[in-house]
Amino acid sequence: MSKVEATAYQAAMLRALALANQSPRFGQNPQVGAVLINDQGEILAEGLHRGAGTAHAEIDALNNLAAKNLSAQGLTAVVTLEPCNHTGITGPCAKALVEAGIKKVIFGTADPGEAEGGGRLTLEQAGVEVLDGLYEKECRVIIAPWFVNKFEKRPYVIIKWAASLDGRTAAADTSSKWITGAESRHDVHARRSQSQAILVGTNTVEVDDPELTARKPDGELYPDQPLRVIIGQRKISKEKRIFDKAAETIQLETHDLAEAMTTLFERGVNQVFLEGGSKIESELVKAGFADEFLIYLAPKLLGGPAVAIGDIGVGSIDRALDLEIIETLKLGNDILVRAVKKES
């Protein structure tokens, strides 16, 4: 592969990733994007999957190419996910690419589905050149929520905390407003709005009296407000702000996190945004339900006992929970570190 080709493929995959991010976030199928390029690296058509029962990203791209009266013969398909090899509501994408005359397929990450996978073999047996692993980490991150939903039958769980550089979430007098700056808080609200539920423990509701809505920088509510979920058996006063009319609120009167995850999943919640406190965060980590971490760090030192998470069952350094950093972002004076569990 020449340097020019590599650059063209990278640009094409970045565009495919952008398309995948436009795909429906919560559905039966993963978010996928695809582009079709010529030998000069020019994008001739692009596509994305718009939800169950609609054309897959590769087929969408082929359809868009045909609408321009262009042929796919000799083109390269760049796709975030390995083309599928099964016939469901729609036909197998691998076969469609072969029949269209595609000469090369580049995909980011393999399809983990038993029925859906195997597209690579079909393509190679038909004489199509196949390359994989381009921006693999980014492609895996996009399908991670779907993967957890499909194979673990529970919501994808994002744990968020804001802390000082020494990992403290409050000062010695318990004050915590505000550790991070306005830019970080705006980012939190934007990311809240992308989940279907915001989860919080009873102690946090009692002590902090949070509203737990998702608001724009001007204070306006985002159109789709996540379900607000309180977990714990303590009785909570209906006078708390979490019970206002800005969004629906429920309380799961249990300490069984597996039961809570099942209840939310059966209710149609595919992604949960955890807002604390440290006890429930620690328990979710210990239970293996923590899929992603959003850690907002402010350039401050606080000291004291108010740590972000407590005991997570790590007795020695060799038992540490290894994370993979997938994004860092400067937000005013703060830094966001986004991490996921490292694959073993």
Short mmCIF file of C-alpha atoms in Angstrom, two decimals:
data_model
loop_
_atom_site.label_atom_id
_atom_site.label_comp_id
_atom_site.label_asym_id
_atom_site.label_seq_id
_atom_site.Cartn_x
_atom_site.Cartn_y
_atom_site.Cartn_z
CA MET A 1 0.00 0.00 0.00
CA SER A 2 1.44 3.35 -1.04
CA LYS A 3 1.51 6.40 1.21
CA VAL A 4 -1.03 8.09 -1.07
CA GLU A 5 -3.38 5.10 -0.82
CA ALA A 6 -3.01 4.97 2.97
CA THR A 7 -3.89 8.65 3.27
CA ALA A 8 -6.93 8.21 1.01
CA TYR A 9 -8.12 5.19 3.00
CA GLN A 10 -7.70 7.04 6.28
CA ALA A 11 -9.72 10.00 5.01
CA ALA A 12 -12.41 7.66 3.73
CA MET A 13 -12.65 5.80 7.05
CA LEU A 14 -12.89 9.05 8.99
CA ARG A 15 -15.82 10.00 6.76
CA ALA A 16 -17.38 6.57 7.31
CA LEU A 17 -17.02 7.05 11.07
CA ALA A 18 -18.76 10.42 10.82
CA LEU A 19 -21.60 8.77 8.91
CA ALA A 20 -21.83 5.97 11.49
CA ASN A 21 -22.28 8.59 14.20
CA GLN A 22 -25.36 9.83 12.31
CA SER A 23 -26.88 6.34 12.44
CA PRO A 24 -29.57 5.73 15.11
CA ARG A 25 -27.85 5.35 18.48
CA PHE A 26 -30.24 2.90 20.08
CA GLY A 27 -31.63 0.08 18.00
CA GLN A 28 -31.46 -3.58 17.09
CA ASN A 29 -28.52 -2.99 14.76
CA PRO A 30 -25.15 -1.28 15.24
CA GLN A 31 -24.25 2.16 13.93
CA VAL A 32 -22.41 1.74 10.63
CA GLY A 33 -21.09 4.07 7.94
CA ALA A 34 -19.70 3.30 4.47
CA VAL A 35 -18.13 5.17 1.56
CA LEU A 36 -17.23 4.12 -1.98
CA ILE A 37 -14.02 5.56 -3.44
CA ASN A 38 -12.15 5.32 -6.73
CA ASP A 39 -8.43 4.75 -7.25
CA GLN A 40 -7.76 8.46 -6.74
CA GLY A 41 -9.38 8.35 -3.30
CA GLU A 42 -12.37 10.41 -4.41
CA ILE A 43 -15.57 9.61 -2.53
CA LEU A 44 -18.22 8.80 -5.14
CA ALA A 45 -21.00 7.72 -2.79
CA GLU A 46 -21.64 7.23 0.90
CA GLY A 47 -24.21 5.55 3.09
CA LEU A 48 -25.28 4.79 6.62
CA HIS A 49 -27.63 2.40 8.37
CA ARG A 50 -30.84 4.13 9.43
CA GLY A 51 -32.27 1.42 11.65
CA ALA A 52 -33.69 -2.11 11.62
CA GLY A 53 -35.44 -3.01 8.39
CA THR A 54 -33.66 -0.34 6.35
CA ALA A 55 -30.71 -0.77 3.99
CA HIS A 56 -27.37 -1.47 5.61
CA ALA A 57 -24.68 1.17 5.14
CA GLU A 58 -23.01 -0.63 2.22
CA ILE A 59 -26.32 -1.07 0.38
CA ASP A 60 -27.24 2.54 1.08
CA ALA A 61 -23.94 3.64 -0.48
CA LEU A 62 -24.49 1.39 -3.53
CA ASN A 63 -28.01 2.77 -3.93
CA ASN A 64 -26.73 6.33 -3.75
CA LEU A 65 -24.07 5.50 -6.33
CA ALA A 66 -26.69 4.04 -8.68
CA ALA A 67 -28.81 7.17 -8.24
CA LYS A 68 -25.91 9.09 -9.79
CA ASN A 69 -25.84 6.62 -12.72
CA LEU A 70 -22.36 5.50 -11.68
CA SER A 71 -20.98 1.95 -11.64
CA ALA A 72 -19.37 0.28 -8.62
CA GLN A 73 -17.11 -1.78 -10.87
CA GLY A 74 -13.53 -1.55 -9.62
CA LEU A 75 -14.30 0.72 -6.66
CA THR A 76 -13.17 0.32 -3.05
CA ALA A 77 -15.68 0.12 -0.20
CA VAL A 78 -14.57 1.55 3.14
CA VAL A 79 -16.85 0.44 6.00
CA THR A 80 -16.66 0.84 9.77
CA LEU A 81 -17.90 -2.73 10.39
CA GLU A 82 -17.20 -5.97 8.54
CA PRO A 83 -19.91 -6.45 5.87
CA CYS A 84 -22.55 -8.89 7.06
CA ASN A 85 -22.94 -12.37 5.61
CA HIS A 86 -26.49 -13.28 6.58
CA THR A 87 -29.94 -12.87 5.14
CA GLY A 88 -32.34 -11.20 7.54
CA ILE A 89 -34.80 -8.47 6.64
CA THR A 90 -32.13 -7.31 4.20
CA GLY A 91 -29.73 -9.44 2.16
CA PRO A 92 -26.05 -10.11 2.89
CA CYS A 93 -23.91 -7.05 2.23
CA ALA A 94 -20.83 -9.10 1.34
CA LYS A 95 -22.69 -10.72 -1.55
CA ALA A 96 -24.09 -7.37 -2.71
CA LEU A 97 -20.61 -5.85 -2.81
CA VAL A 98 -19.30 -8.78 -4.85
CA GLU A 99 -22.19 -8.60 -7.31
CA ALA A 100 -21.72 -4.84 -7.69
CA GLY A 101 -18.12 -5.33 -8.81
CA ILE A 102 -16.32 -3.89 -5.79
CA LYS A 103 -12.63 -4.84 -6.04
CA LYS A 104 -11.47 -4.01 -2.50
CA VAL A 105 -13.13 -3.75 0.91
CA ILE A 106 -11.56 -2.04 3.91
CA PHE A 107 -13.35 -2.37 7.25
CA GLY A 108 -12.52 -1.09 10.70
CA THR A 109 -13.56 -3.92 12.99
CA ALA A 110 -14.90 -7.45 12.66
CA ASP A 111 -18.60 -8.18 13.14
CA PRO A 112 -18.91 -10.08 16.46
CA GLY A 113 -22.29 -11.60 15.62
CA GLU A 114 -22.30 -15.37 15.00
CA ALA A 115 -24.84 -15.07 12.19
CA GLU A 116 -23.76 -11.67 10.89
CA GLY A 117 -20.01 -12.30 10.76
CA GLY A 118 -18.11 -14.14 8.05
CA GLY A 119 -18.42 -11.46 5.40
CA ARG A 120 -14.66 -11.32 4.99
CA LEU A 121 -14.46 -14.95 3.92
CA THR A 122 -17.25 -14.51 1.37
CA LEU A 123 -15.50 -11.50 -0.10
CA GLU A 124 -12.10 -13.18 -0.29
CA GLN A 125 -13.53 -16.33 -1.84
CA ALA A 126 -14.98 -14.12 -4.57
CA GLY A 127 -11.58 -12.59 -5.26
CA VAL A 128 -12.17 -9.30 -3.46
CA GLU A 129 -9.13 -7.89 -1.65
CA VAL A 130 -9.92 -7.31 2.03
CA LEU A 131 -8.06 -5.16 4.54
CA ASP A 132 -9.10 -4.64 8.16
CA GLY A 133 -8.10 -2.79 11.32
CA LEU A 134 -8.14 0.76 9.96
CA TYR A 135 -9.17 3.00 12.89
CA GLU A 136 -10.21 -0.20 14.64
CA LYS A 137 -10.39 1.36 18.10
CA GLU A 138 -12.69 4.14 16.93
CA CYS A 139 -14.88 1.66 15.05
CA ARG A 140 -15.15 -0.60 18.11
CA VAL A 141 -16.11 2.32 20.33
CA ILE A 142 -19.06 3.15 18.07
CA ILE A 143 -20.56 -0.34 18.28
CA ALA A 144 -19.76 -0.90 21.98
CA PRO A 145 -23.23 0.08 23.30
CA TRP A 146 -24.93 -2.17 20.74
CA PHE A 147 -22.56 -5.01 21.62
CA VAL A 148 -23.45 -4.80 25.33
CA ASN A 149 -27.17 -4.58 24.54
CA LYS A 150 -27.10 -7.56 22.16
CA PHE A 151 -24.82 -9.96 23.97
CA GLU A 152 -25.15 -9.00 27.66
CA LYS A 153 -28.83 -8.02 27.51
CA ARG A 154 -28.37 -4.92 29.64
CA PRO A 155 -27.84 -1.18 29.20
CA TYR A 156 -24.43 0.22 28.31
CA VAL A 157 -23.27 2.06 31.45
CA ILE A 158 -21.31 5.32 31.41
CA ILE A 159 -19.86 6.44 34.76
CA LYS A 160 -19.09 10.14 35.11
CA TRP A 161 -17.36 12.10 37.81
CA ALA A 162 -15.74 15.50 38.18
CA ALA A 163 -12.65 15.70 40.36
CA SER A 164 -9.56 17.64 41.29
CA LEU A 165 -6.20 16.44 40.00
CA ASP A 166 -5.74 14.45 43.21
CA GLY A 167 -9.01 12.61 42.57
CA ARG A 168 -11.20 14.39 45.10
CA THR A 169 -14.83 15.13 44.33
CA ALA A 170 -15.41 17.55 47.22
CA ALA A 171 -13.53 19.61 49.79
CA ALA A 172 -13.23 18.70 53.47
CA ASP A 173 -16.44 20.63 54.24
CA THR A 174 -18.24 18.57 51.52
CA SER A 175 -18.59 21.60 49.19
CA SER A 176 -18.23 20.65 45.52
CA LYS A 177 -19.78 23.47 43.46
CA TRP A 178 -18.04 23.93 41.26
CA ILE A 179 -14.92 21.79 40.92
CA THR A 180 -14.92 22.06 37.15
CA GLY A 181 -15.69 25.02 34.91
CA ALA A 182 -18.65 25.95 32.76
CA GLU A 183 -17.23 24.29 29.63
CA SER A 184 -17.07 20.93 31.40
CA ARG A 185 -20.58 21.29 32.75
CA HIS A 186 -21.93 22.10 29.28
CA ASP A 187 -20.18 19.00 27.94
CA VAL A 188 -21.73 16.85 30.69
CA HIS A 189 -25.21 18.06 29.79
CA ALA A 190 -24.67 17.38 26.09
CA ARG A 191 -23.52 13.84 26.87
CA ARG A 192 -26.39 13.30 29.30
CA SER A 193 -28.80 14.12 26.49
CA GLN A 194 -27.35 11.25 24.43
CA SER A 195 -28.32 8.62 27.02
CA GLN A 196 -31.76 7.25 27.72
CA ALA A 197 -31.50 7.30 31.50
CA ILE A 198 -29.57 9.13 34.22
CA LEU A 199 -28.89 6.96 37.26
CA VAL A 200 -28.20 8.25 40.76
CA GLY A 201 -28.12 6.83 44.28
CA THR A 202 -30.46 7.89 47.08
CA ASN A 203 -27.67 9.51 49.10
CA THR A 204 -26.76 11.84 46.24
CA VAL A 205 -30.40 12.87 45.90
CA GLU A 206 -30.65 13.60 49.62
CA VAL A 207 -27.36 15.49 49.93
CA ASP A 208 -27.04 17.30 46.60
CA ASP A 209 -30.72 17.60 45.56
CA PRO A 210 -29.79 17.43 41.86
CA GLU A 211 -32.24 18.20 39.07
CA LEU A 212 -30.57 15.76 36.66
CA THR A 213 -31.91 17.28 33.48
CA ALA A 214 -29.98 17.78 30.25
CA ARG A 215 -29.73 21.49 29.48
CA LYS A 216 -28.15 23.57 26.73
CA PRO A 217 -25.66 26.33 27.65
CA ASP A 218 -28.49 28.89 27.59
CA GLY A 219 -30.44 26.85 30.15
CA GLU A 220 -32.99 25.50 27.69
CA LEU A 221 -33.83 21.82 28.06
CA TYR A 222 -32.72 19.42 25.34
CA PRO A 223 -35.78 18.14 23.42
CA ASP A 224 -35.44 14.53 24.59
CA GLN A 225 -34.88 14.28 28.32
CA PRO A 226 -33.44 11.04 29.75
CA LEU A 227 -35.43 9.06 32.28
CA ARG A 228 -34.23 9.95 35.80
CA VAL A 229 -33.62 6.82 37.86
CA ILE A 230 -33.01 6.71 41.61
CA ILE A 231 -31.64 3.43 42.93
CA GLY A 232 -31.90 2.46 46.60
CA GLN A 233 -34.48 1.66 49.27
CA ARG A 234 -34.38 4.93 51.19
CA LYS A 235 -37.61 6.91 50.93
CA ILE A 236 -37.08 10.14 49.00
CA SER A 237 -39.19 13.24 49.54
CA LYS A 238 -41.28 14.20 46.52
CA GLU A 239 -40.19 17.78 47.20
CA LYS A 240 -36.75 17.02 45.81
CA ARG A 241 -35.94 18.71 42.50
CA ILE A 242 -35.50 15.38 40.77
CA PHE A 243 -39.28 14.97 40.95
CA ASP A 244 -40.08 18.15 39.01
CA LYS A 245 -41.96 17.98 35.72
CA ALA A 246 -38.94 18.48 33.46
CA ALA A 247 -38.55 14.72 32.94
CA GLU A 248 -39.94 11.41 34.17
CA THR A 249 -38.45 10.02 37.39
CA ILE A 250 -38.65 6.51 38.81
CA GLN A 251 -37.13 4.87 41.87
CA LEU A 252 -35.87 1.30 41.82
CA GLU A 253 -36.12 0.22 45.45
CA THR A 254 -33.34 -2.34 45.34
CA HIS A 255 -29.63 -2.71 45.99
CA ASP A 256 -29.37 -5.52 43.44
CA LEU A 257 -27.61 -3.89 40.50
CA ALA A 258 -28.16 -6.84 38.17
CA GLU A 259 -31.88 -6.64 38.87
CA ALA A 260 -31.83 -2.89 38.24
CA MET A 261 -30.00 -3.33 34.92
CA THR A 262 -32.50 -5.97 33.81
CA THR A 263 -35.45 -3.78 34.79
CA LEU A 264 -34.11 -0.82 32.83
CA PHE A 265 -33.22 -2.93 29.79
CA GLU A 266 -36.69 -4.47 29.72
CA ARG A 267 -38.06 -0.95 29.85
CA GLY A 268 -36.15 -0.16 26.65
CA VAL A 269 -33.21 1.69 28.20
CA ASN A 270 -30.09 0.86 26.19
CA GLN A 271 -27.68 3.40 27.68
CA VAL A 272 -27.37 4.68 31.25
CA PHE A 273 -25.45 7.76 32.40
CA LEU A 274 -24.40 7.39 36.05
CA GLU A 275 -24.12 10.60 38.07
CA GLY A 276 -23.05 9.15 41.42
CA GLY A 277 -22.37 8.85 44.16
CA SER A 278 -19.14 7.08 44.82
CA LYS A 279 -20.76 4.07 46.50
CA ILE A 280 -22.96 3.12 43.57
CA GLU A 281 -20.12 3.87 41.15
CA SER A 282 -17.86 1.50 43.08
CA GLU A 283 -20.51 -1.21 43.20
CA LEU A 284 -21.13 -0.99 39.45
CA VAL A 285 -17.41 -1.31 38.78
CA LYS A 286 -17.15 -4.33 41.09
CA ALA A 287 -20.18 -5.94 39.43
CA GLY A 288 -18.61 -5.56 35.99
CA PHE A 289 -21.29 -3.18 34.73
CA ALA A 290 -19.05 -0.15 34.14
CA ASP A 291 -18.46 0.10 30.40
CA GLU A 292 -17.19 3.64 29.94
CA PHE A 293 -15.77 6.39 32.15
CA LEU A 294 -16.06 10.15 31.68
CA ILE A 295 -13.61 11.78 34.07
CA TYR A 296 -13.54 15.57 34.22
CA LEU A 297 -10.35 16.81 35.89
CA ALA A 298 -9.89 20.35 37.20
CA PRO A 299 -6.42 21.84 37.89
CA LYS A 300 -7.01 21.94 41.65
CA LEU A 301 -5.81 20.05 44.72
CA LEU A 302 -8.30 19.38 47.50
CA GLY A 303 -6.98 16.52 49.61
CA GLY A 304 -9.26 14.88 52.13
CA PRO A 305 -11.42 11.75 52.08
CA ALA A 306 -13.91 12.55 49.29
CA VAL A 307 -12.53 10.24 46.59
CA ALA A 308 -14.24 9.60 43.26
CA ILE A 309 -14.74 5.88 43.87
CA GLY A 310 -14.27 3.66 46.88
CA ASP A 311 -13.33 0.01 47.24
CA ILE A 312 -13.66 -1.85 43.93
CA GLY A 313 -12.09 -5.09 45.09
CA VAL A 314 -8.55 -4.32 43.95
CA GLY A 315 -6.28 -5.68 46.67
CA SER A 316 -2.99 -5.39 44.79
CA ILE A 317 -1.62 -3.60 41.75
CA ASP A 318 -1.72 -6.75 39.62
CA ARG A 319 -5.51 -6.80 40.04
CA ALA A 320 -6.02 -3.22 38.85
CA LEU A 321 -8.80 -2.59 36.36
CA ASP A 322 -6.95 -1.64 33.19
CA LEU A 323 -8.59 1.05 31.08
CA GLU A 324 -7.98 2.25 27.55
CA ILE A 325 -8.13 6.00 26.98
CA ILE A 326 -10.16 6.66 23.84
CA GLU A 327 -10.47 10.43 24.01
CA THR A 328 -8.98 13.43 25.77
CA LEU A 329 -10.51 16.86 25.43
CA LYS A 330 -9.49 20.28 26.75
CA LEU A 331 -12.52 22.07 28.17
CA GLY A 332 -11.53 25.53 29.35
CA ASN A 333 -9.05 24.90 32.17
CA ASP A 334 -10.25 21.32 32.61
CA ILE A 335 -9.46 18.06 30.86
CA LEU A 336 -11.91 15.30 30.00
CA VAL A 337 -10.51 11.78 29.98
CA ARG A 338 -12.79 9.26 28.31
CA ALA A 339 -11.87 5.62 28.87
CA VAL A 340 -13.26 2.13 28.43
CA LYS A 341 -12.34 -1.25 29.86
CA LYS A 342 -9.30 -2.63 28.09
CA GLU A 343 -10.02 -5.84 26.23
CA SER A 344 -8.20 -8.85 27.63
#
